[in-house]
Amino acid sequence: MYHQSQMRTRSFAVFLAVPTPLLGLVGVLAAALAGCRSLPPSKPEALWTPEEARGAQVYQLKCARCHYPTTTHGLHGPGLQALTKVKAMPSGAPPTDERLTQVILHGRNMMPSTPLTDGQLSDLLAYLHSL
Ligand code: HEC
């Protein structure tokens, strides 16, 4: 028997150790092992602020083709559920707004850079915090 928070740490430790193509499989296994309850739930759409709702639209346009928002399972990049609620992103970096801004605007490895206006960026960050 593992305590839930230990389980969460273990899942993410596994994420750090494997190459990107295996993330999806590892995510499925980790979620199965954790009983799919290892992450805090996303904010329901009905409770979104106007900023979060606009950010969701930016996400649909610019991010959704590569990232699932409601799971950590991989698509082309890692799933982003609970992205800002965990200690470290898949790369190991802390999920600060500063770091997220850098990854979004400048890209990272196979992730392309995404040019956004300041308004789009702050809406998108608000949305990412709701995941
Ligand atoms: C063409 C596919 C693609 C698009 C579009 C894309 N990403 Fe990514 N993303 C990736 C890949 C691949 C990675 C893994 C990069 C790596 O660490 O090697 C990634 C990684 C990330 C990470 C984790 C960074 C880390 O430090 O671990 C975040 C957060 C992220 N993307 C957010 C976004 C957001 C927000 C958008 C929309 C603005 C976006 N991505 C658009 C493919 C994409």
mmCIF file of N, CA and C and ligand atoms in Angstrom:
data_model
loop_
_atom_site.group_PDB
_atom_site.id
_atom_site.type_symbol
_atom_site.label_atom_id
_atom_site.label_comp_id
_atom_site.label_asym_id
_atom_site.label_seq_id
_atom_site.Cartn_x
_atom_site.Cartn_y
_atom_site.Cartn_z
ATOM 1 N N MET A 1 0.845 -1.213 0.000
ATOM 2 C CA MET A 1 0.000 0.000 0.000
ATOM 3 C C MET A 1 0.870 1.248 0.000
ATOM 4 N N TYR A 2 0.636 2.120 -0.940
ATOM 5 C CA TYR A 2 1.371 3.380 -1.001
ATOM 6 C C TYR A 2 0.447 4.526 -0.671
ATOM 7 N N HIS A 3 0.960 5.488 0.055
ATOM 8 C CA HIS A 3 0.197 6.715 0.269
ATOM 9 C C HIS A 3 0.090 7.444 -1.072
ATOM 10 N N GLN A 4 -1.030 8.153 -1.281
ATOM 11 C CA GLN A 4 -1.266 8.781 -2.586
ATOM 12 C C GLN A 4 -0.141 9.722 -3.010
ATOM 13 N N SER A 5 0.356 10.530 -2.107
ATOM 14 C CA SER A 5 1.363 11.518 -2.510
ATOM 15 C C SER A 5 2.682 10.831 -2.867
ATOM 16 N N GLN A 6 2.968 9.717 -2.207
ATOM 17 C CA GLN A 6 4.173 8.958 -2.585
ATOM 18 C C GLN A 6 4.008 8.424 -4.003
ATOM 19 N N MET A 7 2.793 7.966 -4.278
ATOM 20 C CA MET A 7 2.506 7.398 -5.590
ATOM 21 C C MET A 7 2.742 8.468 -6.660
ATOM 22 N N ARG A 8 2.294 9.689 -6.372
ATOM 23 C CA ARG A 8 2.426 10.772 -7.337
ATOM 24 C C ARG A 8 3.907 11.031 -7.620
ATOM 25 N N THR A 9 4.686 11.108 -6.571
ATOM 26 C CA THR A 9 6.106 11.345 -6.731
ATOM 27 C C THR A 9 6.731 10.231 -7.559
ATOM 28 N N ARG A 10 6.327 9.003 -7.258
ATOM 29 C CA ARG A 10 6.888 7.871 -7.998
ATOM 30 C C ARG A 10 6.535 7.970 -9.479
ATOM 31 N N SER A 11 5.279 8.310 -9.795
ATOM 32 C CA SER A 11 4.871 8.411 -11.198
ATOM 33 C C SER A 11 5.755 9.408 -11.940
ATOM 34 N N PHE A 12 5.982 10.557 -11.317
ATOM 35 C CA PHE A 12 6.736 11.583 -12.021
ATOM 36 C C PHE A 12 8.216 11.248 -12.082
ATOM 37 N N ALA A 13 8.719 10.520 -11.098
ATOM 38 C CA ALA A 13 10.106 10.082 -11.172
ATOM 39 C C ALA A 13 10.281 9.197 -12.402
ATOM 40 N N VAL A 14 9.297 8.355 -12.666
ATOM 41 C CA VAL A 14 9.357 7.488 -13.849
ATOM 42 C C VAL A 14 9.363 8.333 -15.120
ATOM 43 N N PHE A 15 8.553 9.387 -15.149
ATOM 44 C CA PHE A 15 8.484 10.257 -16.326
ATOM 45 C C PHE A 15 9.846 10.835 -16.671
ATOM 46 N N LEU A 16 10.652 11.130 -15.674
ATOM 47 C CA LEU A 16 11.929 11.784 -15.919
ATOM 48 C C LEU A 16 12.927 10.824 -16.544
ATOM 49 N N ALA A 17 12.741 9.556 -16.304
ATOM 50 C CA ALA A 17 13.779 8.597 -16.641
ATOM 51 C C ALA A 17 13.642 8.001 -18.044
ATOM 52 N N VAL A 18 12.521 8.238 -18.723
ATOM 53 C CA VAL A 18 12.302 7.559 -19.997
ATOM 54 C C VAL A 18 12.226 8.542 -21.162
ATOM 55 N N PRO A 19 12.582 8.095 -22.379
ATOM 56 C CA PRO A 19 12.478 8.966 -23.554
ATOM 57 C C PRO A 19 11.019 9.246 -23.908
ATOM 58 N N THR A 20 10.786 10.366 -24.594
ATOM 59 C CA THR A 20 9.439 10.862 -24.888
ATOM 60 C C THR A 20 8.492 9.812 -25.508
ATOM 61 N N PRO A 21 8.949 8.986 -26.470
ATOM 62 C CA PRO A 21 7.990 8.052 -27.089
ATOM 63 C C PRO A 21 7.387 7.063 -26.099
ATOM 64 N N LEU A 22 8.064 6.839 -24.976
ATOM 65 C CA LEU A 22 7.547 5.884 -23.995
ATOM 66 C C LEU A 22 6.614 6.544 -22.986
ATOM 67 N N LEU A 23 6.529 7.877 -23.020
ATOM 68 C CA LEU A 23 5.754 8.574 -21.988
ATOM 69 C C LEU A 23 4.298 8.122 -21.978
ATOM 70 N N GLY A 24 3.719 7.947 -23.181
ATOM 71 C CA GLY A 24 2.313 7.555 -23.251
ATOM 72 C C GLY A 24 2.084 6.243 -22.538
ATOM 73 N N LEU A 25 2.903 5.253 -22.860
ATOM 74 C CA LEU A 25 2.783 3.935 -22.247
ATOM 75 C C LEU A 25 2.989 4.015 -20.749
ATOM 76 N N VAL A 26 4.043 4.732 -20.346
ATOM 77 C CA VAL A 26 4.329 4.855 -18.911
ATOM 78 C C VAL A 26 3.173 5.573 -18.211
ATOM 79 N N GLY A 27 2.625 6.590 -18.898
ATOM 80 C CA GLY A 27 1.499 7.325 -18.317
ATOM 81 C C GLY A 27 0.317 6.405 -18.058
ATOM 82 N N VAL A 28 0.029 5.550 -19.040
ATOM 83 C CA VAL A 28 -1.084 4.606 -18.894
ATOM 84 C C VAL A 28 -0.819 3.674 -17.715
ATOM 85 N N LEU A 29 0.397 3.135 -17.666
ATOM 86 C CA LEU A 29 0.739 2.206 -16.580
ATOM 87 C C LEU A 29 0.686 2.904 -15.232
ATOM 88 N N ALA A 30 1.249 4.123 -15.172
ATOM 89 C CA ALA A 30 1.285 4.853 -13.909
ATOM 90 C C ALA A 30 -0.135 5.160 -13.447
ATOM 91 N N ALA A 31 -0.981 5.578 -14.413
ATOM 92 C CA ALA A 31 -2.361 5.904 -14.057
ATOM 93 C C ALA A 31 -3.083 4.654 -13.564
ATOM 94 N N ALA A 32 -2.813 3.500 -14.236
ATOM 95 C CA ALA A 32 -3.449 2.259 -13.830
ATOM 96 C C ALA A 32 -3.005 1.870 -12.424
ATOM 97 N N LEU A 33 -1.697 1.981 -12.179
ATOM 98 C CA LEU A 33 -1.161 1.640 -10.858
ATOM 99 C C LEU A 33 -1.735 2.548 -9.778
ATOM 100 N N ALA A 34 -1.922 3.811 -10.133
ATOM 101 C CA ALA A 34 -2.377 4.789 -9.152
ATOM 102 C C ALA A 34 -3.905 4.809 -9.067
ATOM 103 N N GLY A 35 -4.563 3.898 -9.789
ATOM 104 C CA GLY A 35 -6.012 3.865 -9.755
ATOM 105 C C GLY A 35 -6.617 5.098 -10.394
ATOM 106 N N CYS A 36 -5.866 5.789 -11.282
ATOM 107 C CA CYS A 36 -6.322 6.976 -12.008
ATOM 108 C C CYS A 36 -6.723 8.107 -11.075
ATOM 109 N N ARG A 37 -6.305 8.079 -9.820
ATOM 110 C CA ARG A 37 -6.714 9.146 -8.910
ATOM 111 C C ARG A 37 -5.511 9.854 -8.313
ATOM 112 N N SER A 38 -4.359 9.802 -8.998
ATOM 113 C CA SER A 38 -3.157 10.334 -8.391
ATOM 114 C C SER A 38 -3.025 11.845 -8.538
ATOM 115 N N LEU A 39 -3.823 12.474 -9.429
ATOM 116 C CA LEU A 39 -3.691 13.907 -9.669
ATOM 117 C C LEU A 39 -4.959 14.640 -9.240
ATOM 118 N N PRO A 40 -4.814 15.891 -8.780
ATOM 119 C CA PRO A 40 -6.007 16.668 -8.440
ATOM 120 C C PRO A 40 -6.838 16.932 -9.691
ATOM 121 N N PRO A 41 -8.167 17.005 -9.576
ATOM 122 C CA PRO A 41 -9.015 17.199 -10.759
ATOM 123 C C PRO A 41 -8.878 18.600 -11.334
ATOM 124 N N SER A 42 -9.140 18.725 -12.633
ATOM 125 C CA SER A 42 -9.143 20.036 -13.280
ATOM 126 C C SER A 42 -10.382 20.811 -12.856
ATOM 127 N N LYS A 43 -10.321 22.138 -12.963
ATOM 128 C CA LYS A 43 -11.485 22.991 -12.690
ATOM 129 C C LYS A 43 -12.547 22.740 -13.755
ATOM 130 N N PRO A 44 -13.813 22.485 -13.356
ATOM 131 C CA PRO A 44 -14.846 22.229 -14.370
ATOM 132 C C PRO A 44 -15.078 23.450 -15.262
ATOM 133 N N GLU A 45 -15.386 23.177 -16.520
ATOM 134 C CA GLU A 45 -15.593 24.238 -17.510
ATOM 135 C C GLU A 45 -16.637 25.259 -17.035
ATOM 136 N N ALA A 46 -17.670 24.781 -16.334
ATOM 137 C CA ALA A 46 -18.747 25.673 -15.876
ATOM 138 C C ALA A 46 -18.239 26.748 -14.918
ATOM 139 N N LEU A 47 -17.084 26.508 -14.275
ATOM 140 C CA LEU A 47 -16.552 27.456 -13.290
ATOM 141 C C LEU A 47 -15.427 28.332 -13.842
ATOM 142 N N TRP A 48 -15.125 28.187 -15.137
ATOM 143 C CA TRP A 48 -14.042 28.978 -15.716
ATOM 144 C C TRP A 48 -14.318 30.478 -15.618
ATOM 145 N N THR A 49 -13.297 31.264 -15.339
ATOM 146 C CA THR A 49 -13.390 32.718 -15.441
ATOM 147 C C THR A 49 -13.334 33.070 -16.935
ATOM 148 N N PRO A 50 -13.712 34.302 -17.306
ATOM 149 C CA PRO A 50 -13.593 34.711 -18.719
ATOM 150 C C PRO A 50 -12.153 34.540 -19.232
ATOM 151 N N GLU A 51 -11.176 34.836 -18.377
ATOM 152 C CA GLU A 51 -9.777 34.697 -18.777
ATOM 153 C C GLU A 51 -9.446 33.226 -19.091
ATOM 154 N N GLU A 52 -9.859 32.323 -18.205
ATOM 155 C CA GLU A 52 -9.610 30.889 -18.421
ATOM 156 C C GLU A 52 -10.313 30.398 -19.685
ATOM 157 N N ALA A 53 -11.541 30.891 -19.924
ATOM 158 C CA ALA A 53 -12.284 30.478 -21.130
ATOM 159 C C ALA A 53 -11.564 30.946 -22.390
ATOM 160 N N ARG A 54 -11.042 32.181 -22.367
ATOM 161 C CA ARG A 54 -10.282 32.652 -23.533
ATOM 162 C C ARG A 54 -8.999 31.837 -23.696
ATOM 163 N N GLY A 55 -8.374 31.500 -22.566
ATOM 164 C CA GLY A 55 -7.158 30.692 -22.603
ATOM 165 C C GLY A 55 -7.424 29.310 -23.189
ATOM 166 N N ALA A 56 -8.601 28.755 -22.899
ATOM 167 C CA ALA A 56 -8.962 27.441 -23.452
ATOM 168 C C ALA A 56 -9.043 27.512 -24.971
ATOM 169 N N GLN A 57 -9.518 28.658 -25.491
ATOM 170 C CA GLN A 57 -9.588 28.820 -26.954
ATOM 171 C C GLN A 57 -8.186 28.891 -27.558
ATOM 172 N N VAL A 58 -7.295 29.631 -26.889
ATOM 173 C CA VAL A 58 -5.905 29.693 -27.356
ATOM 174 C C VAL A 58 -5.328 28.279 -27.367
ATOM 175 N N TYR A 59 -5.605 27.524 -26.296
ATOM 176 C CA TYR A 59 -5.094 26.154 -26.189
ATOM 177 C C TYR A 59 -5.599 25.297 -27.357
ATOM 178 N N GLN A 60 -6.905 25.404 -27.655
ATOM 179 C CA GLN A 60 -7.466 24.616 -28.765
ATOM 180 C C GLN A 60 -6.750 24.929 -30.075
ATOM 181 N N LEU A 61 -6.475 26.206 -30.293
ATOM 182 C CA LEU A 61 -5.837 26.636 -31.535
ATOM 183 C C LEU A 61 -4.369 26.234 -31.619
ATOM 184 N N LYS A 62 -3.647 26.349 -30.509
ATOM 185 C CA LYS A 62 -2.187 26.299 -30.562
ATOM 186 C C LYS A 62 -1.553 25.067 -29.922
ATOM 187 N N CYS A 63 -2.256 24.398 -29.027
ATOM 188 C CA CYS A 63 -1.614 23.348 -28.222
ATOM 189 C C CYS A 63 -2.293 21.983 -28.340
ATOM 190 N N ALA A 64 -3.631 21.982 -28.591
ATOM 191 C CA ALA A 64 -4.406 20.745 -28.454
ATOM 192 C C ALA A 64 -3.957 19.655 -29.419
ATOM 193 N N ARG A 65 -3.379 20.029 -30.565
ATOM 194 C CA ARG A 65 -2.991 18.980 -31.518
ATOM 195 C C ARG A 65 -1.815 18.149 -30.988
ATOM 196 N N CYS A 66 -1.124 18.631 -29.975
ATOM 197 C CA CYS A 66 0.016 17.878 -29.431
ATOM 198 C C CYS A 66 -0.131 17.488 -27.955
ATOM 199 N N HIS A 67 -1.029 18.123 -27.230
ATOM 200 C CA HIS A 67 -1.136 17.860 -25.786
ATOM 201 C C HIS A 67 -2.584 17.633 -25.377
ATOM 202 N N TYR A 68 -2.860 16.502 -24.700
ATOM 203 C CA TYR A 68 -4.163 16.327 -24.055
ATOM 204 C C TYR A 68 -4.212 17.205 -22.812
ATOM 205 N N PRO A 69 -5.327 17.914 -22.568
ATOM 206 C CA PRO A 69 -5.419 18.748 -21.361
ATOM 207 C C PRO A 69 -5.964 17.994 -20.143
ATOM 208 N N THR A 70 -6.607 16.840 -20.354
ATOM 209 C CA THR A 70 -7.336 16.207 -19.247
ATOM 210 C C THR A 70 -6.691 14.916 -18.755
ATOM 211 N N THR A 71 -5.456 14.681 -19.177
ATOM 212 C CA THR A 71 -4.744 13.480 -18.744
ATOM 213 C C THR A 71 -3.251 13.777 -18.851
ATOM 214 N N THR A 72 -2.422 12.947 -18.238
ATOM 215 C CA THR A 72 -0.980 13.096 -18.422
ATOM 216 C C THR A 72 -0.466 12.139 -19.504
ATOM 217 N N HIS A 73 -1.386 11.392 -20.144
ATOM 218 C CA HIS A 73 -0.965 10.498 -21.227
ATOM 219 C C HIS A 73 -0.405 11.325 -22.373
ATOM 220 N N GLY A 74 0.612 10.805 -23.033
ATOM 221 C CA GLY A 74 1.248 11.548 -24.112
ATOM 222 C C GLY A 74 0.470 11.481 -25.416
ATOM 223 N N LEU A 75 0.571 12.569 -26.211
ATOM 224 C CA LEU A 75 0.092 12.581 -27.599
ATOM 225 C C LEU A 75 1.377 12.786 -28.409
ATOM 226 N N HIS A 76 1.652 14.010 -28.907
ATOM 227 C CA HIS A 76 2.992 14.298 -29.458
ATOM 228 C C HIS A 76 3.899 14.818 -28.356
ATOM 229 N N GLY A 77 3.314 15.479 -27.378
ATOM 230 C CA GLY A 77 4.015 15.905 -26.171
ATOM 231 C C GLY A 77 3.237 15.369 -24.970
ATOM 232 N N PRO A 78 3.766 15.554 -23.768
ATOM 233 C CA PRO A 78 3.108 15.011 -22.567
ATOM 234 C C PRO A 78 1.728 15.631 -22.340
ATOM 235 N N GLY A 79 0.802 14.859 -21.776
ATOM 236 C CA GLY A 79 -0.491 15.402 -21.361
ATOM 237 C C GLY A 79 -0.276 16.410 -20.246
ATOM 238 N N LEU A 80 -1.130 17.439 -20.185
ATOM 239 C CA LEU A 80 -0.840 18.571 -19.300
ATOM 240 C C LEU A 80 -1.780 18.658 -18.099
ATOM 241 N N GLN A 81 -2.550 17.592 -17.811
ATOM 242 C CA GLN A 81 -3.415 17.671 -16.629
ATOM 243 C C GLN A 81 -2.587 17.955 -15.376
ATOM 244 N N ALA A 82 -3.071 18.873 -14.541
ATOM 245 C CA ALA A 82 -2.441 19.200 -13.249
ATOM 246 C C ALA A 82 -1.019 19.739 -13.408
ATOM 247 N N LEU A 83 -0.729 20.259 -14.603
ATOM 248 C CA LEU A 83 0.618 20.725 -14.930
ATOM 249 C C LEU A 83 1.217 21.636 -13.858
ATOM 250 N N THR A 84 0.415 22.607 -13.384
ATOM 251 C CA THR A 84 0.963 23.593 -12.436
ATOM 252 C C THR A 84 0.779 23.159 -10.987
ATOM 253 N N LYS A 85 0.209 21.963 -10.774
ATOM 254 C CA LYS A 85 -0.050 21.508 -9.398
ATOM 255 C C LYS A 85 0.972 20.472 -8.938
ATOM 256 N N VAL A 86 1.878 20.095 -9.834
ATOM 257 C CA VAL A 86 2.904 19.108 -9.483
ATOM 258 C C VAL A 86 4.239 19.832 -9.280
ATOM 259 N N LYS A 87 5.188 19.128 -8.661
ATOM 260 C CA LYS A 87 6.467 19.771 -8.347
ATOM 261 C C LYS A 87 7.309 20.024 -9.584
ATOM 262 N N ALA A 88 7.239 19.101 -10.531
ATOM 263 C CA ALA A 88 8.117 19.223 -11.700
ATOM 264 C C ALA A 88 7.379 18.817 -12.966
ATOM 265 N N MET A 89 7.688 19.499 -14.061
ATOM 266 C CA MET A 89 7.163 19.123 -15.369
ATOM 267 C C MET A 89 7.970 17.916 -15.867
ATOM 268 N N PRO A 90 7.514 17.293 -16.980
ATOM 269 C CA PRO A 90 8.243 16.106 -17.466
ATOM 270 C C PRO A 90 9.752 16.334 -17.623
ATOM 271 N N SER A 91 10.169 17.529 -17.969
ATOM 272 C CA SER A 91 11.602 17.805 -18.135
ATOM 273 C C SER A 91 12.333 17.883 -16.799
ATOM 274 N N GLY A 92 11.557 17.999 -15.699
ATOM 275 C CA GLY A 92 12.168 18.167 -14.384
ATOM 276 C C GLY A 92 12.139 19.604 -13.905
ATOM 277 N N ALA A 93 11.814 20.543 -14.802
ATOM 278 C CA ALA A 93 11.761 21.958 -14.429
ATOM 279 C C ALA A 93 10.482 22.235 -13.634
ATOM 280 N N PRO A 94 10.531 23.170 -12.674
ATOM 281 C CA PRO A 94 9.314 23.515 -11.933
ATOM 282 C C PRO A 94 8.320 24.241 -12.848
ATOM 283 N N PRO A 95 6.997 24.002 -12.663
ATOM 284 C CA PRO A 95 6.005 24.573 -13.575
ATOM 285 C C PRO A 95 5.671 26.032 -13.240
ATOM 286 N N THR A 96 6.666 26.893 -13.188
ATOM 287 C CA THR A 96 6.422 28.314 -12.926
ATOM 288 C C THR A 96 5.938 29.006 -14.196
ATOM 289 N N ASP A 97 5.259 30.149 -14.030
ATOM 290 C CA ASP A 97 4.798 30.909 -15.199
ATOM 291 C C ASP A 97 5.979 31.315 -16.074
ATOM 292 N N GLU A 98 7.077 31.630 -15.420
ATOM 293 C CA GLU A 98 8.273 32.048 -16.160
ATOM 294 C C GLU A 98 8.763 30.928 -17.092
ATOM 295 N N ARG A 99 8.857 29.732 -16.520
ATOM 296 C CA ARG A 99 9.324 28.583 -17.288
ATOM 297 C C ARG A 99 8.325 28.209 -18.394
ATOM 298 N N LEU A 100 7.033 28.233 -18.044
ATOM 299 C CA LEU A 100 6.005 27.916 -19.043
ATOM 300 C C LEU A 100 6.062 28.907 -20.197
ATOM 301 N N THR A 101 6.215 30.183 -19.862
ATOM 302 C CA THR A 101 6.294 31.217 -20.887
ATOM 303 C C THR A 101 7.462 30.951 -21.826
ATOM 304 N N GLN A 102 8.576 30.570 -21.250
ATOM 305 C CA GLN A 102 9.755 30.313 -22.069
ATOM 306 C C GLN A 102 9.532 29.124 -23.010
ATOM 307 N N VAL A 103 8.970 28.028 -22.462
ATOM 308 C CA VAL A 103 8.727 26.840 -23.292
ATOM 309 C C VAL A 103 7.742 27.180 -24.413
ATOM 310 N N ILE A 104 6.670 27.918 -24.082
ATOM 311 C CA ILE A 104 5.640 28.240 -25.067
ATOM 312 C C ILE A 104 6.200 29.161 -26.166
ATOM 313 N N LEU A 105 6.862 30.218 -25.762
ATOM 314 C CA LEU A 105 7.310 31.211 -26.758
ATOM 315 C C LEU A 105 8.533 30.745 -27.547
ATOM 316 N N HIS A 106 9.392 29.937 -26.923
ATOM 317 C CA HIS A 106 10.650 29.562 -27.586
ATOM 318 C C HIS A 106 10.731 28.094 -27.973
ATOM 319 N N GLY A 107 9.778 27.249 -27.503
ATOM 320 C CA GLY A 107 9.812 25.840 -27.830
ATOM 321 C C GLY A 107 10.849 25.095 -27.006
ATOM 322 N N ARG A 108 10.880 23.769 -27.218
ATOM 323 C CA ARG A 108 11.818 22.939 -26.470
ATOM 324 C C ARG A 108 11.965 21.609 -27.220
ATOM 325 N N ASN A 109 13.149 21.240 -27.626
ATOM 326 C CA ASN A 109 13.375 20.008 -28.398
ATOM 327 C C ASN A 109 12.387 19.907 -29.565
ATOM 328 N N MET A 110 11.509 18.878 -29.536
ATOM 329 C CA MET A 110 10.568 18.663 -30.645
ATOM 330 C C MET A 110 9.357 19.599 -30.576
ATOM 331 N N MET A 111 9.243 20.379 -29.507
ATOM 332 C CA MET A 111 8.111 21.306 -29.422
ATOM 333 C C MET A 111 8.469 22.612 -30.122
ATOM 334 N N PRO A 112 7.624 23.025 -31.099
ATOM 335 C CA PRO A 112 7.921 24.271 -31.820
ATOM 336 C C PRO A 112 7.603 25.488 -30.955
ATOM 337 N N SER A 113 8.210 26.625 -31.262
ATOM 338 C CA SER A 113 7.862 27.874 -30.581
ATOM 339 C C SER A 113 6.471 28.308 -31.039
ATOM 340 N N THR A 114 5.731 28.952 -30.147
ATOM 341 C CA THR A 114 4.383 29.428 -30.449
ATOM 342 C C THR A 114 4.321 30.925 -30.171
ATOM 343 N N PRO A 115 4.364 31.765 -31.215
ATOM 344 C CA PRO A 115 4.266 33.209 -30.972
ATOM 345 C C PRO A 115 2.856 33.566 -30.491
ATOM 346 N N LEU A 116 2.749 34.318 -29.396
ATOM 347 C CA LEU A 116 1.453 34.743 -28.856
ATOM 348 C C LEU A 116 1.545 36.210 -28.458
ATOM 349 N N THR A 117 0.402 36.893 -28.469
ATOM 350 C CA THR A 117 0.365 38.242 -27.916
ATOM 351 C C THR A 117 0.418 38.134 -26.394
ATOM 352 N N ASP A 118 0.719 39.243 -25.711
ATOM 353 C CA ASP A 118 0.748 39.233 -24.249
ATOM 354 C C ASP A 118 -0.604 38.803 -23.675
ATOM 355 N N GLY A 119 -1.680 39.265 -24.310
ATOM 356 C CA GLY A 119 -3.023 38.915 -23.846
ATOM 357 C C GLY A 119 -3.302 37.429 -23.984
ATOM 358 N N GLN A 120 -2.959 36.874 -25.158
ATOM 359 C CA GLN A 120 -3.161 35.431 -25.374
ATOM 360 C C GLN A 120 -2.348 34.626 -24.366
ATOM 361 N N LEU A 121 -1.111 35.078 -24.115
ATOM 362 C CA LEU A 121 -0.235 34.342 -23.209
ATOM 363 C C LEU A 121 -0.808 34.342 -21.793
ATOM 364 N N SER A 122 -1.262 35.491 -21.294
ATOM 365 C CA SER A 122 -1.754 35.497 -19.910
ATOM 366 C C SER A 122 -3.059 34.713 -19.800
ATOM 367 N N ASP A 123 -3.909 34.754 -20.836
ATOM 368 C CA ASP A 123 -5.120 33.918 -20.827
ATOM 369 C C ASP A 123 -4.740 32.434 -20.812
ATOM 370 N N LEU A 124 -3.776 32.082 -21.653
ATOM 371 C CA LEU A 124 -3.356 30.678 -21.738
ATOM 372 C C LEU A 124 -2.783 30.206 -20.398
ATOM 373 N N LEU A 125 -1.968 31.027 -19.754
ATOM 374 C CA LEU A 125 -1.399 30.641 -18.454
ATOM 375 C C LEU A 125 -2.511 30.441 -17.427
ATOM 376 N N ALA A 126 -3.520 31.324 -17.442
ATOM 377 C CA ALA A 126 -4.652 31.172 -16.513
ATOM 378 C C ALA A 126 -5.331 29.820 -16.754
ATOM 379 N N TYR A 127 -5.532 29.479 -18.030
ATOM 380 C CA TYR A 127 -6.155 28.189 -18.368
ATOM 381 C C TYR A 127 -5.286 27.022 -17.899
ATOM 382 N N LEU A 128 -3.977 27.109 -18.135
ATOM 383 C CA LEU A 128 -3.087 26.008 -17.733
ATOM 384 C C LEU A 128 -3.163 25.785 -16.217
ATOM 385 N N HIS A 129 -3.335 26.875 -15.451
ATOM 386 C CA HIS A 129 -3.464 26.741 -13.986
ATOM 387 C C HIS A 129 -4.760 26.029 -13.588
ATOM 388 N N SER A 130 -5.750 26.020 -14.488
ATOM 389 C CA SER A 130 -7.037 25.384 -14.147
ATOM 390 C C SER A 130 -7.021 23.873 -14.425
ATOM 391 N N LEU A 131 -5.971 23.410 -15.097
ATOM 392 C CA LEU A 131 -5.939 21.994 -15.520
ATOM 393 C C LEU A 131 -5.667 21.054 -14.344
HETATM 394 C C1 HEC B 1 3.871 20.152 -32.607
HETATM 395 C C2 HEC B 1 3.533 19.631 -31.286
HETATM 396 C C3 HEC B 1 3.482 20.588 -30.119
HETATM 397 C C4 HEC B 1 2.750 21.760 -29.986
HETATM 398 C C5 HEC B 1 1.890 22.467 -31.032
HETATM 399 C C6 HEC B 1 2.920 22.188 -28.610
HETATM 400 N N1 HEC B 1 3.756 21.322 -27.952
HETATM 401 FE FE1 HEC B 1 4.270 21.412 -25.994
HETATM 402 N N2 HEC B 1 5.521 19.831 -26.234
HETATM 403 C C7 HEC B 1 5.673 19.101 -27.388
HETATM 404 C C8 HEC B 1 6.717 18.105 -27.201
HETATM 405 C C9 HEC B 1 7.187 17.106 -28.221
HETATM 406 C C10 HEC B 1 7.176 18.283 -25.867
HETATM 407 C C11 HEC B 1 8.320 17.532 -25.163
HETATM 408 C C12 HEC B 1 9.558 18.415 -25.292
HETATM 409 C C13 HEC B 1 10.756 17.827 -24.565
HETATM 410 O O1 HEC B 1 10.871 18.095 -23.354
HETATM 411 O O2 HEC B 1 11.535 17.116 -25.197
HETATM 412 C C14 HEC B 1 6.399 19.359 -25.291
HETATM 413 C C15 HEC B 1 6.537 19.801 -23.991
HETATM 414 C C16 HEC B 1 5.691 20.712 -23.376
HETATM 415 C C17 HEC B 1 5.686 21.030 -21.965
HETATM 416 C C18 HEC B 1 6.579 20.394 -20.893
HETATM 417 C C19 HEC B 1 7.851 21.231 -20.763
HETATM 418 C C20 HEC B 1 8.784 20.644 -19.738
HETATM 419 O O3 HEC B 1 9.640 21.415 -19.251
HETATM 420 O O4 HEC B 1 8.698 19.451 -19.434
HETATM 421 C C21 HEC B 1 4.724 21.971 -21.775
HETATM 422 C C22 HEC B 1 4.345 22.630 -20.468
HETATM 423 C C23 HEC B 1 4.130 22.247 -23.059
HETATM 424 N N3 HEC B 1 4.743 21.464 -24.006
HETATM 425 C C24 HEC B 1 3.101 23.139 -23.266
HETATM 426 C C25 HEC B 1 2.602 23.488 -24.516
HETATM 427 C C26 HEC B 1 1.637 24.535 -24.736
HETATM 428 C C27 HEC B 1 0.979 25.351 -23.629
HETATM 429 C C28 HEC B 1 1.437 24.611 -26.086
HETATM 430 C C29 HEC B 1 0.554 25.578 -26.833
HETATM 431 C C30 HEC B 1 0.989 26.975 -26.797
HETATM 432 C C31 HEC B 1 2.264 23.575 -26.701
HETATM 433 N N4 HEC B 1 2.954 22.930 -25.722
HETATM 434 C C32 HEC B 1 2.315 23.306 -28.069
HETATM 435 C C33 HEC B 1 4.954 19.263 -28.553
HETATM 436 C C34 HEC B 1 4.125 20.338 -28.830
#
